[in-house]
């Protein structure tokens, strides 16, 4: 009985490994060559799994084989739910803490005061966007009417920050205008919406 249980767990573990390599092909990697590699690994493990079941069938009853295949099917059917749970857990642990959020807010506030540009940090929007993105975001709102200017963006980015972060710029009416991600080297890595970035002449890191 214990031997059957051990073999069941062992062969089920192969199914789990097969599943995660399958997930790796579509979820963990976007590069085509890497995806093809994971596909080959998945196929190899799956064939090994099938061969294992055939060998076990010769030595044990059909009910044992049925139970093993059933567990494998349940694993794959529940795959999307497992992926979603993994995404939620990963997102939760990636969200910066309240202390980190305060530090980011303060750094941007200091930059605004130093450069004397007409903006202020909106703490509520910053916290909300950080939670949504799972990355540090500071929302700045213009304190006088007029469009967001490239020179204003440059003045904030010209200050040195101690981590990669997003800054989202809002106009006087608190309508979102543009979001920029830059690193500690003050290089812009991401800018959205693209049309607005082009209009402002914002160049991304090459």
mmCIF file of C-alpha atoms in Angstrom:
data_model
loop_
_atom_site.group_PDB
_atom_site.id
_atom_site.type_symbol
_atom_site.label_atom_id
_atom_site.label_comp_id
_atom_site.label_asym_id
_atom_site.label_seq_id
_atom_site.Cartn_x
_atom_site.Cartn_y
_atom_site.Cartn_z
ATOM 1 C CA UNK A 1 0.000 0.000 0.000
ATOM 2 C CA UNK A 2 2.789 2.439 0.950
ATOM 3 C CA UNK A 3 4.650 1.562 -2.220
ATOM 4 C CA UNK A 4 1.583 2.342 -4.322
ATOM 5 C CA UNK A 5 1.123 5.629 -2.500
ATOM 6 C CA UNK A 6 4.755 6.556 -3.048
ATOM 7 C CA UNK A 7 4.543 5.766 -6.757
ATOM 8 C CA UNK A 8 1.329 7.765 -7.016
ATOM 9 C CA UNK A 9 2.943 10.810 -5.401
ATOM 10 C CA UNK A 10 6.079 10.414 -7.482
ATOM 11 C CA UNK A 11 4.264 10.196 -10.787
ATOM 12 C CA UNK A 12 1.961 13.055 -9.762
ATOM 13 C CA UNK A 13 5.042 15.145 -9.048
ATOM 14 C CA UNK A 14 6.127 14.575 -12.625
ATOM 15 C CA UNK A 15 2.734 15.897 -13.736
ATOM 16 C CA UNK A 16 3.223 18.995 -11.572
ATOM 17 C CA UNK A 17 6.663 19.610 -13.077
ATOM 18 C CA UNK A 18 5.181 19.163 -16.532
ATOM 19 C CA UNK A 19 2.479 21.687 -15.727
ATOM 20 C CA UNK A 20 4.902 24.321 -14.462
ATOM 21 C CA UNK A 21 7.128 23.994 -17.519
ATOM 22 C CA UNK A 22 3.967 24.447 -19.581
ATOM 23 C CA UNK A 23 3.195 27.578 -17.583
ATOM 24 C CA UNK A 24 6.777 28.697 -18.091
ATOM 25 C CA UNK A 25 6.362 28.479 -21.836
ATOM 26 C CA UNK A 26 3.348 30.812 -21.948
ATOM 27 C CA UNK A 27 3.572 32.841 -18.764
ATOM 28 C CA UNK A 28 7.123 33.285 -17.558
ATOM 29 C CA UNK A 29 8.731 33.937 -20.923
ATOM 30 C CA UNK A 30 7.779 36.138 -23.828
ATOM 31 C CA UNK A 31 10.893 35.461 -25.895
ATOM 32 C CA UNK A 32 10.081 33.077 -28.753
ATOM 33 C CA UNK A 33 13.294 31.042 -28.533
ATOM 34 C CA UNK A 34 12.933 30.610 -24.789
ATOM 35 C CA UNK A 35 9.266 29.636 -25.252
ATOM 36 C CA UNK A 36 10.277 26.956 -27.775
ATOM 37 C CA UNK A 37 12.832 25.632 -25.294
ATOM 38 C CA UNK A 38 10.152 25.357 -22.600
ATOM 39 C CA UNK A 39 7.871 23.646 -25.116
ATOM 40 C CA UNK A 40 10.541 21.015 -25.783
ATOM 41 C CA UNK A 41 11.077 20.498 -22.051
ATOM 42 C CA UNK A 42 7.323 20.202 -21.494
ATOM 43 C CA UNK A 43 6.935 17.617 -24.253
ATOM 44 C CA UNK A 44 9.899 15.608 -22.932
ATOM 45 C CA UNK A 45 8.534 15.554 -19.385
ATOM 46 C CA UNK A 46 5.049 14.721 -20.597
ATOM 47 C CA UNK A 47 6.341 11.775 -22.668
ATOM 48 C CA UNK A 48 8.293 10.571 -19.634
ATOM 49 C CA UNK A 49 5.128 10.879 -17.582
ATOM 50 C CA UNK A 50 3.143 8.798 -20.107
ATOM 51 C CA UNK A 51 5.896 6.161 -20.211
ATOM 52 C CA UNK A 52 5.863 5.997 -16.423
ATOM 53 C CA UNK A 53 2.109 5.395 -16.394
ATOM 54 C CA UNK A 54 2.454 2.620 -18.981
ATOM 55 C CA UNK A 55 5.110 0.891 -16.869
ATOM 56 C CA UNK A 56 3.034 1.286 -13.705
ATOM 57 C CA UNK A 57 -0.048 -0.096 -15.449
ATOM 58 C CA UNK A 58 1.774 -3.353 -16.126
ATOM 59 C CA UNK A 59 2.522 -3.801 -12.446
ATOM 60 C CA UNK A 60 -0.524 -2.319 -10.761
ATOM 61 C CA UNK A 61 -4.252 -2.240 -11.254
ATOM 62 C CA UNK A 62 -6.160 -0.079 -13.716
ATOM 63 C CA UNK A 63 -7.732 1.843 -10.827
ATOM 64 C CA UNK A 64 -4.291 3.088 -9.813
ATOM 65 C CA UNK A 65 -3.659 4.290 -13.355
ATOM 66 C CA UNK A 66 -7.085 5.953 -13.476
ATOM 67 C CA UNK A 67 -6.473 7.805 -10.210
ATOM 68 C CA UNK A 68 -3.110 9.071 -11.421
ATOM 69 C CA UNK A 69 -4.488 10.312 -14.747
ATOM 70 C CA UNK A 70 -7.409 11.927 -12.908
ATOM 71 C CA UNK A 71 -5.020 13.872 -10.673
ATOM 72 C CA UNK A 72 -3.077 15.003 -13.725
ATOM 73 C CA UNK A 73 -6.263 16.220 -15.441
ATOM 74 C CA UNK A 74 -7.392 18.064 -12.295
ATOM 75 C CA UNK A 75 -4.001 19.758 -12.135
ATOM 76 C CA UNK A 76 -4.184 21.027 -15.707
ATOM 77 C CA UNK A 77 -7.846 22.051 -15.474
ATOM 78 C CA UNK A 78 -7.114 24.089 -12.361
ATOM 79 C CA UNK A 79 -4.083 25.631 -14.065
ATOM 80 C CA UNK A 80 -5.670 29.060 -14.806
ATOM 81 C CA UNK A 81 -6.803 29.398 -11.189
ATOM 82 C CA UNK A 82 -3.316 28.481 -9.985
ATOM 83 C CA UNK A 83 -1.810 31.078 -12.316
ATOM 84 C CA UNK A 84 -4.208 33.784 -11.104
ATOM 85 C CA UNK A 85 -3.453 32.949 -7.482
ATOM 86 C CA UNK A 86 0.265 33.113 -8.219
ATOM 87 C CA UNK A 87 -0.163 36.496 -9.923
ATOM 88 C CA UNK A 88 -2.111 37.904 -6.958
ATOM 89 C CA UNK A 89 0.475 36.644 -4.468
ATOM 90 C CA UNK A 90 3.367 38.013 -6.555
ATOM 91 C CA UNK A 91 1.586 41.349 -6.961
ATOM 92 C CA UNK A 92 0.918 41.583 -3.215
ATOM 93 C CA UNK A 93 4.580 41.120 -2.275
ATOM 94 C CA UNK A 94 5.756 43.530 -5.000
ATOM 95 C CA UNK A 95 3.667 46.448 -3.703
ATOM 96 C CA UNK A 96 5.985 48.880 -1.889
ATOM 97 C CA UNK A 97 5.317 49.337 1.820
ATOM 98 C CA UNK A 98 3.758 52.476 3.282
ATOM 99 C CA UNK A 99 7.198 53.552 4.468
ATOM 100 C CA UNK A 100 8.657 53.248 0.967
ATOM 101 C CA UNK A 101 5.681 55.173 -0.442
ATOM 102 C CA UNK A 102 6.286 57.979 2.053
ATOM 103 C CA UNK A 103 9.952 58.127 1.063
ATOM 104 C CA UNK A 104 9.078 58.361 -2.635
ATOM 105 C CA UNK A 105 6.498 61.074 -1.957
ATOM 106 C CA UNK A 106 9.003 63.039 0.095
ATOM 107 C CA UNK A 107 11.733 62.740 -2.537
ATOM 108 C CA UNK A 108 9.437 64.129 -5.224
ATOM 109 C CA UNK A 109 8.149 66.838 -2.878
ATOM 110 C CA UNK A 110 11.750 67.905 -2.192
ATOM 111 C CA UNK A 111 12.461 67.973 -5.936
ATOM 112 C CA UNK A 112 9.396 70.153 -6.555
ATOM 113 C CA UNK A 113 10.397 72.599 -3.796
ATOM 114 C CA UNK A 114 13.976 72.741 -5.025
ATOM 115 C CA UNK A 115 13.095 73.351 -8.672
ATOM 116 C CA UNK A 116 10.151 75.630 -7.781
ATOM 117 C CA UNK A 117 7.826 74.176 -10.392
ATOM 118 C CA UNK A 118 4.026 74.570 -9.945
ATOM 119 C CA UNK A 119 3.203 71.046 -8.765
ATOM 120 C CA UNK A 120 2.236 69.205 -5.615
ATOM 121 C CA UNK A 121 2.177 65.524 -4.699
ATOM 122 C CA UNK A 122 -1.268 63.943 -4.435
ATOM 123 C CA UNK A 123 -0.734 61.321 -1.747
ATOM 124 C CA UNK A 124 -4.079 59.566 -2.225
ATOM 125 C CA UNK A 125 -3.654 59.070 -5.971
ATOM 126 C CA UNK A 126 -0.029 58.010 -5.457
ATOM 127 C CA UNK A 127 -1.016 55.283 -3.008
ATOM 128 C CA UNK A 128 -3.834 54.056 -5.256
ATOM 129 C CA UNK A 129 -1.642 53.881 -8.374
ATOM 130 C CA UNK A 130 1.179 52.162 -6.488
ATOM 131 C CA UNK A 131 -1.266 49.468 -5.394
ATOM 132 C CA UNK A 132 -2.530 49.052 -8.961
ATOM 133 C CA UNK A 133 0.889 48.906 -10.622
ATOM 134 C CA UNK A 134 2.689 46.971 -7.903
ATOM 135 C CA UNK A 135 5.525 49.464 -8.262
ATOM 136 C CA UNK A 136 6.414 52.796 -6.693
ATOM 137 C CA UNK A 137 4.313 55.593 -8.210
ATOM 138 C CA UNK A 138 4.122 59.244 -7.250
ATOM 139 C CA UNK A 139 1.304 61.350 -8.703
ATOM 140 C CA UNK A 140 1.998 65.069 -9.109
ATOM 141 C CA UNK A 141 -0.736 67.601 -9.865
ATOM 142 C CA UNK A 142 -0.169 70.980 -11.469
ATOM 143 C CA UNK A 143 -1.141 73.840 -9.164
ATOM 144 C CA UNK A 144 -1.876 76.366 -11.891
ATOM 145 C CA UNK A 145 -3.772 76.134 -15.163
ATOM 146 C CA UNK A 146 -1.870 75.170 -18.280
ATOM 147 C CA UNK A 147 -0.537 72.068 -19.967
ATOM 148 C CA UNK A 148 2.179 69.852 -18.537
ATOM 149 C CA UNK A 149 5.486 71.052 -19.998
ATOM 150 C CA UNK A 150 8.573 69.075 -20.966
ATOM 151 C CA UNK A 151 10.772 71.496 -19.027
ATOM 152 C CA UNK A 152 8.777 70.771 -15.855
ATOM 153 C CA UNK A 153 9.210 67.041 -16.309
ATOM 154 C CA UNK A 154 12.946 67.497 -16.932
ATOM 155 C CA UNK A 155 13.353 69.534 -13.748
ATOM 156 C CA UNK A 156 11.887 66.773 -11.586
ATOM 157 C CA UNK A 157 13.867 64.027 -13.308
ATOM 158 C CA UNK A 158 17.052 66.092 -13.031
ATOM 159 C CA UNK A 159 16.986 65.420 -9.292
ATOM 160 C CA UNK A 160 18.598 62.152 -8.159
ATOM 161 C CA UNK A 161 16.270 59.527 -6.703
ATOM 162 C CA UNK A 162 17.407 56.434 -4.830
ATOM 163 C CA UNK A 163 15.344 53.892 -6.762
ATOM 164 C CA UNK A 164 13.483 53.131 -9.992
ATOM 165 C CA UNK A 165 10.049 54.721 -9.916
ATOM 166 C CA UNK A 166 7.081 56.093 -11.842
ATOM 167 C CA UNK A 167 5.887 59.686 -11.808
ATOM 168 C CA UNK A 168 2.410 60.374 -13.140
ATOM 169 C CA UNK A 169 1.697 63.959 -14.143
ATOM 170 C CA UNK A 170 -1.778 65.459 -13.788
ATOM 171 C CA UNK A 171 -3.048 68.821 -14.984
ATOM 172 C CA UNK A 172 -4.754 71.458 -12.822
ATOM 173 C CA UNK A 173 -8.119 69.624 -13.052
ATOM 174 C CA UNK A 174 -6.429 66.437 -11.807
ATOM 175 C CA UNK A 175 -6.916 64.699 -15.145
ATOM 176 C CA UNK A 176 -4.152 62.242 -15.871
ATOM 177 C CA UNK A 177 -1.783 63.448 -18.603
ATOM 178 C CA UNK A 178 1.352 61.300 -18.763
ATOM 179 C CA UNK A 179 3.198 58.590 -16.832
ATOM 180 C CA UNK A 180 6.976 58.207 -16.890
ATOM 181 C CA UNK A 181 9.226 55.509 -15.454
ATOM 182 C CA UNK A 182 12.877 56.311 -14.895
ATOM 183 C CA UNK A 183 15.811 54.748 -13.045
ATOM 184 C CA UNK A 184 18.431 55.969 -10.588
ATOM 185 C CA UNK A 185 20.556 57.078 -13.554
ATOM 186 C CA UNK A 186 17.731 59.455 -14.561
ATOM 187 C CA UNK A 187 17.163 57.511 -17.767
ATOM 188 C CA UNK A 188 13.557 57.320 -18.964
ATOM 189 C CA UNK A 189 12.635 53.684 -19.489
ATOM 190 C CA UNK A 190 8.902 54.017 -20.103
ATOM 191 C CA UNK A 191 6.511 56.760 -21.125
ATOM 192 C CA UNK A 192 2.774 56.560 -21.736
ATOM 193 C CA UNK A 193 0.659 57.506 -23.640
ATOM 194 C CA UNK A 194 3.096 57.237 -26.532
ATOM 195 C CA UNK A 195 1.470 59.988 -28.607
ATOM 196 C CA UNK A 196 1.778 62.472 -25.735
ATOM 197 C CA UNK A 197 5.385 61.430 -25.137
ATOM 198 C CA UNK A 198 6.192 62.134 -28.788
ATOM 199 C CA UNK A 199 4.450 65.504 -28.631
ATOM 200 C CA UNK A 200 6.557 66.471 -25.623
ATOM 201 C CA UNK A 201 9.735 65.195 -27.275
ATOM 202 C CA UNK A 202 10.494 62.669 -24.549
ATOM 203 C CA UNK A 203 13.234 60.263 -25.576
ATOM 204 C CA UNK A 204 13.339 56.792 -24.077
ATOM 205 C CA UNK A 205 16.477 54.966 -22.987
ATOM 206 C CA UNK A 206 17.898 53.059 -25.959
#
